[in-house]
XYZ file of C-alpha atoms in Angstrom:
405
model
C -229.939 -45.326 46.597
C -227.882 -42.484 45.149
C -225.025 -42.317 47.645
C -222.878 -45.123 46.259
C -224.307 -46.094 42.880
C -221.990 -44.042 40.622
C -218.757 -45.889 41.424
C -220.541 -49.212 41.689
C -222.453 -48.983 38.470
C -219.637 -47.611 36.339
C -218.303 -51.130 36.722
C -221.499 -53.104 37.035
C -223.001 -52.080 33.727
C -219.769 -52.365 31.744
C -220.311 -55.279 29.382
C -216.550 -55.837 29.260
C -216.473 -57.237 32.781
C -219.966 -58.158 34.026
C -221.892 -61.071 32.569
C -225.626 -61.097 33.241
C -225.432 -60.267 36.954
C -227.245 -56.932 37.036
C -230.081 -58.257 39.184
C -227.703 -59.801 41.727
C -225.761 -56.580 41.869
C -228.861 -54.423 42.332
C -229.953 -56.516 45.319
C -226.457 -56.384 46.816
C -226.292 -52.602 46.423
C -229.504 -52.160 48.392
C -228.156 -54.335 51.184
C -224.781 -52.590 51.432
C -226.026 -48.995 51.815
C -226.343 -49.063 55.592
C -222.816 -50.473 55.927
C -221.441 -47.883 53.544
C -222.885 -45.010 55.561
C -221.593 -46.487 58.825
C -218.081 -46.861 57.404
C -218.128 -43.278 56.156
C -219.139 -41.944 59.573
C -216.494 -44.041 61.312
C -213.716 -42.823 59.014
C -214.908 -39.252 59.435
C -214.720 -39.619 63.208
C -211.187 -41.067 62.994
C -209.316 -39.195 60.230
C -205.610 -39.716 59.604
C -203.090 -37.639 57.678
C -201.120 -38.783 54.623
C -198.680 -41.682 55.159
C -200.206 -42.117 58.634
C -203.446 -43.910 57.696
C -202.679 -46.862 59.982
C -206.174 -47.410 61.409
C -207.910 -46.794 58.092
C -205.683 -49.153 56.134
C -206.102 -51.927 58.732
C -209.881 -51.687 58.517
C -209.688 -51.804 54.721
C -207.256 -54.750 54.640
C -209.270 -56.749 57.199
C -212.453 -56.156 55.221
C -210.924 -57.252 51.922
C -209.494 -60.409 53.507
C -212.887 -61.238 54.996
C -214.219 -61.254 51.427
C -211.554 -63.692 50.225
C -209.757 -61.002 48.220
C -205.971 -61.156 47.848
C -204.483 -58.282 49.867
C -201.210 -56.361 49.614
C -200.415 -54.008 52.492
C -197.841 -51.255 53.093
C -197.837 -50.214 49.456
C -196.475 -46.651 49.223
C -196.191 -46.510 53.037
C -199.779 -47.239 54.166
C -201.593 -48.137 50.958
C -203.698 -51.265 50.500
C -204.291 -53.112 47.238
C -206.912 -55.809 46.802
C -207.010 -58.187 43.826
C -210.260 -59.958 42.983
C -209.973 -62.561 40.231
C -213.179 -63.254 38.378
C -214.355 -66.644 37.257
C -214.040 -65.799 33.556
C -211.213 -64.376 31.433
C -211.142 -60.660 30.806
C -209.308 -57.381 31.412
C -207.874 -56.016 34.648
C -209.821 -52.983 35.821
C -208.492 -50.815 38.649
C -210.652 -48.717 40.968
C -208.994 -46.149 43.230
C -210.013 -44.433 46.468
C -207.869 -42.019 48.516
C -207.749 -42.398 52.305
C -206.094 -39.361 53.933
C -207.585 -36.441 55.804
C -206.337 -32.865 56.148
C -204.675 -30.808 58.931
C -207.847 -28.831 59.651
C -209.857 -28.377 62.851
C -213.480 -29.476 62.425
C -215.805 -26.904 63.984
C -219.138 -28.586 63.293
C -221.161 -29.743 66.289
C -222.157 -33.125 64.870
C -222.078 -36.646 66.374
C -219.369 -37.833 63.968
C -217.281 -34.631 64.005
C -213.561 -35.218 64.380
C -211.759 -34.181 67.552
C -208.467 -35.739 66.450
C -205.262 -33.761 66.887
C -201.759 -34.658 65.760
C -198.423 -33.162 64.733
C -197.971 -32.140 61.098
C -194.642 -30.731 59.875
C -193.766 -29.841 63.447
C -197.062 -28.109 64.267
C -199.949 -29.227 66.469
C -202.991 -29.470 64.200
C -206.534 -30.744 64.093
C -207.387 -33.468 61.590
C -210.580 -33.885 59.590
C -211.918 -35.348 56.381
C -212.586 -32.028 54.660
C -212.306 -33.398 51.132
C -214.536 -36.461 51.062
C -211.916 -39.197 51.186
C -213.851 -40.892 53.986
C -216.711 -41.261 51.515
C -214.429 -42.562 48.773
C -213.043 -45.318 51.025
C -216.490 -46.394 52.207
C -217.741 -46.537 48.619
C -214.847 -48.674 47.397
C -215.159 -51.039 50.357
C -218.802 -51.436 49.333
C -217.809 -52.119 45.734
C -215.407 -54.804 46.898
C -218.074 -56.563 48.954
C -220.640 -56.510 46.180
C -218.239 -57.762 43.511
C -216.827 -60.469 45.771
C -220.360 -61.815 45.955
C -220.528 -62.277 42.184
C -216.890 -63.191 41.514
C -217.738 -66.332 39.576
C -219.571 -64.214 37.016
C -216.863 -61.566 36.679
C -215.071 -61.392 33.345
C -211.535 -60.444 34.337
C -209.812 -59.044 37.417
C -210.640 -56.066 39.620
C -207.811 -54.283 41.421
C -208.907 -52.145 44.375
C -206.413 -49.349 45.083
C -206.734 -47.692 48.494
C -204.213 -44.877 48.266
C -202.572 -42.833 51.029
C -201.390 -39.211 50.922
C -203.411 -37.843 48.016
C -203.272 -34.467 49.764
C -199.504 -34.757 49.862
C -197.076 -36.524 52.215
C -195.340 -34.859 55.156
C -192.251 -32.802 54.365
C -189.277 -34.949 53.428
C -191.354 -38.021 52.492
C -192.563 -39.562 49.256
C -196.177 -40.548 48.967
C -199.447 -40.600 47.087
C -200.252 -41.913 43.637
C -196.755 -41.201 42.299
C -195.251 -43.567 44.868
C -197.993 -46.162 44.305
C -197.118 -46.200 40.590
C -193.390 -46.228 41.371
C -193.879 -49.318 43.539
C -195.706 -51.143 40.751
C -199.394 -50.883 41.646
C -200.319 -50.831 37.944
C -198.490 -54.115 37.294
C -198.847 -57.770 38.392
C -201.462 -58.027 37.033
C -201.083 -55.232 34.537
C -203.988 -52.780 34.696
C -205.862 -52.290 31.414
C -208.024 -49.349 32.530
C -208.311 -47.352 35.751
C -211.283 -45.458 37.185
C -211.671 -42.931 39.992
C -214.127 -40.345 41.184
C -214.363 -37.411 43.548
C -217.458 -36.275 45.388
C -218.388 -32.613 45.060
C -220.402 -30.641 47.562
C -221.674 -28.142 44.974
C -223.418 -30.719 42.767
C -226.786 -32.269 43.587
C -226.784 -35.807 44.910
C -227.230 -38.323 42.107
C -225.702 -36.105 39.426
C -222.463 -36.981 37.613
C -220.164 -34.657 35.669
C -217.177 -35.486 33.483
C -214.936 -34.122 30.745
C -212.992 -36.008 28.056
C -209.320 -35.121 27.627
C -207.686 -32.665 30.018
C -210.029 -32.441 33.000
C -208.162 -31.254 36.100
C -205.095 -29.033 36.196
C -201.518 -29.859 36.987
C -200.408 -28.431 40.327
C -196.945 -26.956 40.750
C -195.728 -25.140 43.856
C -193.134 -22.389 43.531
C -190.846 -20.576 45.964
C -189.200 -17.210 45.258
C -186.406 -15.727 47.341
C -185.631 -12.053 46.685
C -182.361 -10.820 48.178
C -181.842 -7.088 48.561
C -179.955 -4.895 51.015
C -181.288 -3.900 54.391
C -181.517 -0.305 55.578
C -183.588 1.940 57.815
C -187.131 2.555 56.635
C -186.519 6.323 56.693
C -183.628 5.990 54.223
C -184.646 3.434 51.555
C -182.107 4.850 49.074
C -179.337 3.338 51.185
C -180.625 -0.183 50.610
C -182.428 -2.406 48.105
C -185.990 -3.096 49.245
C -186.860 -6.779 48.629
C -190.453 -6.282 49.796
C -191.166 -3.579 47.221
C -189.493 -5.688 44.520
C -191.570 -8.688 45.602
C -194.708 -6.579 45.210
C -193.683 -5.802 41.626
C -193.077 -9.490 40.991
C -196.501 -10.468 42.328
C -198.196 -7.964 40.027
C -196.074 -8.978 37.033
C -196.831 -12.685 37.487
C -200.478 -11.936 36.706
C -199.514 -10.428 33.347
C -198.136 -13.846 32.411
C -201.728 -15.056 32.668
C -203.511 -12.042 31.185
C -201.054 -11.011 28.465
C -198.711 -13.921 27.676
C -200.910 -17.044 27.828
C -203.270 -18.288 25.123
C -206.284 -18.869 27.348
C -208.306 -20.253 24.445
C -206.237 -23.435 24.817
C -207.002 -23.816 28.526
C -206.968 -21.897 31.787
C -203.765 -20.770 33.497
C -203.639 -19.770 37.161
C -200.708 -18.314 39.083
C -201.396 -17.593 42.749
C -199.062 -16.269 45.423
C -200.431 -17.647 48.656
C -197.729 -16.649 51.129
C -195.215 -13.801 51.452
C -192.744 -13.311 54.271
C -190.246 -10.526 54.851
C -189.059 -8.242 57.613
C -189.240 -8.159 61.403
C -190.092 -4.517 62.210
C -192.156 -1.759 60.625
C -189.285 0.714 60.201
C -186.579 -1.667 58.950
C -186.103 -2.681 55.334
C -184.988 -6.341 55.455
C -182.277 -8.094 53.474
C -184.654 -10.578 51.847
C -188.264 -11.498 51.197
C -189.751 -14.860 50.200
C -193.010 -15.843 48.577
C -194.742 -19.130 47.840
C -197.491 -19.962 45.411
C -199.109 -22.415 43.031
C -199.338 -22.785 39.246
C -202.229 -24.475 37.422
C -202.143 -25.458 33.739
C -203.992 -27.890 31.496
C -201.250 -29.262 29.221
C -197.560 -30.084 29.450
C -196.357 -27.530 26.887
C -198.150 -24.666 28.615
C -196.804 -25.889 31.952
C -193.220 -25.722 30.682
C -193.754 -22.299 29.116
C -195.250 -20.846 32.299
C -192.335 -22.135 34.368
C -189.834 -20.385 32.089
C -191.837 -17.150 32.036
C -192.046 -17.076 35.828
C -188.297 -17.527 36.150
C -187.608 -14.817 33.565
C -190.082 -12.354 35.110
C -188.714 -12.824 38.618
C -185.058 -12.531 37.645
C -185.460 -9.452 35.426
C -187.596 -7.491 37.894
C -185.148 -8.283 40.673
C -182.245 -7.254 38.461
C -183.938 -3.978 37.518
C -184.314 -3.136 41.203
C -180.731 -3.993 42.080
C -181.644 -7.262 43.806
C -181.150 -10.925 43.002
C -183.798 -13.628 43.081
C -184.061 -17.396 42.812
C -187.061 -19.485 41.801
C -187.669 -23.151 42.615
C -190.671 -25.030 41.229
C -191.891 -28.344 42.632
C -194.110 -30.454 40.367
C -196.890 -31.810 42.604
C -199.333 -33.414 40.172
C -199.804 -33.923 36.449
C -202.816 -32.919 34.390
C -205.651 -35.359 35.072
C -206.399 -36.604 31.578
C -209.466 -38.669 30.706
C -208.857 -40.974 27.737
C -211.537 -39.824 25.235
C -212.221 -43.304 23.826
C -212.735 -44.721 27.320
C -215.008 -41.837 28.333
C -217.155 -42.396 25.246
C -217.449 -46.084 26.030
C -218.414 -45.479 29.664
C -221.014 -42.711 29.237
C -223.852 -45.257 28.817
C -222.809 -46.802 32.151
C -222.971 -43.423 33.872
C -226.348 -42.708 32.310
C -227.652 -46.077 33.466
C -226.422 -45.353 36.985
C -227.745 -41.817 37.366
C -230.230 -41.275 34.529
C -229.495 -39.549 31.229
C -230.696 -36.162 32.496
C -228.326 -36.301 35.461
C -225.095 -36.902 33.518
C -223.382 -34.032 31.739
C -220.062 -32.838 30.424
C -218.515 -29.990 32.392
C -215.796 -27.366 32.073
C -212.145 -27.645 33.091
C -211.367 -27.890 36.801
C -208.374 -25.871 38.037
C -208.146 -27.983 41.168
C -205.799 -30.950 40.863
C -205.691 -34.682 41.599
C -202.778 -37.068 41.854
C -205.001 -39.699 40.205
C -203.268 -38.266 37.127
C -200.241 -40.532 37.738
C -202.278 -43.699 37.145
C -203.201 -42.317 33.727
C -199.548 -42.464 32.685
C -199.741 -46.271 32.797
C -203.205 -47.095 31.429
C -206.294 -45.459 29.903
C -208.056 -43.604 32.701
C -211.368 -41.974 33.556
C -211.952 -39.675 36.533
C -215.344 -38.068 37.105
C -217.300 -36.071 39.695
C -220.281 -37.297 41.730
C -222.601 -34.869 43.497
C -223.396 -35.162 47.194
C -225.364 -31.979 47.923
C -229.037 -32.348 48.927
C -231.274 -30.653 46.361
C -232.716 -28.272 48.965
C -229.273 -26.762 49.628
C -228.294 -26.124 45.992
C -229.856 -22.611 45.773
C -227.936 -21.519 48.890
C -224.469 -22.352 47.579
C -222.508 -19.086 47.162
C -220.025 -20.513 44.654
C -219.755 -23.507 42.370
C -216.486 -24.985 43.636
C -215.006 -28.444 43.617
C -214.436 -29.654 47.169
C -210.646 -29.495 47.046
C -208.534 -28.105 49.825
C -204.816 -28.645 49.753
C -203.629 -29.459 46.244
């Protein structure tokens, strides 16, 4: 039963919280699998965007209450927190699952394919679970049911965190893990350690991968506005071309990575994902804008890259007779796995998946707002495979199933 065991057994086989209940847990896991799959399919059929997970959060809250778990609703907009107090003294362990879908049209012709449409930032969009959060919610609901059945044997407290808006809230709103932490989810009771996972479609089902220390990159979004002087396309010398200057900037940003960053200390990625300027093919416009993302693996490098981007943009614009502004929005922190906690939990992972199926992996330049929980307690975030073995040879790229961050 490899679909849900990783998150369950990371807790079940931890001697700090479970006292001689492995057999009870194993039986409960076998019984819960059918429910877990049904929940996953239901959530996939009814996805909801960040800060709008009304149906999902109600199902989660109702389920936790049915198990006799203390429930807090409307945390960070639509989040749900469940608190299960064990029958014996011990630490408070938090487990987190994210609930939101993405503004993407699902094109698969499957029975549980989403046909949901909604409005996102003023646009009509499709909605689907393209990043596995439906699976995460179903898994954590299963964990809650199994542990509620052995609560008298639990050593400590388990806090179930069902988080909205991991993919980011709508424009103009707060949301996600940062808001959960801001509203006190790691307190009352104070969390001693926090765990999370993400499924990955490029890893075989039943396999687990992890990395101590810096694991997933910070994610910053930047916006550049280059202001020049408009003129006719046949007479560029009469103006200052912000599109041509923007092209220079885009090229120069890559030299920050290739010539100014010590890549032996960790990867750096600067990507321009959008550029907008002009209205007609023979008119040089007054301005051009571009938007992109920055990925780094430590705070010092992050700060340095921000300064180098600002300097590069301003000096190239100045050399071309233009002006330019740069704004950088910090989206997530580096997801950092506490090395001591990782070392302690590796035997649990190996028990869950088998020693041969657990391995350390490289850095991931995708990002996760789980990183905010790690600012309040030791944390461990790992990857669980969900790809059938037969499909592994056909995968064109080894990519983590991340979409928006």
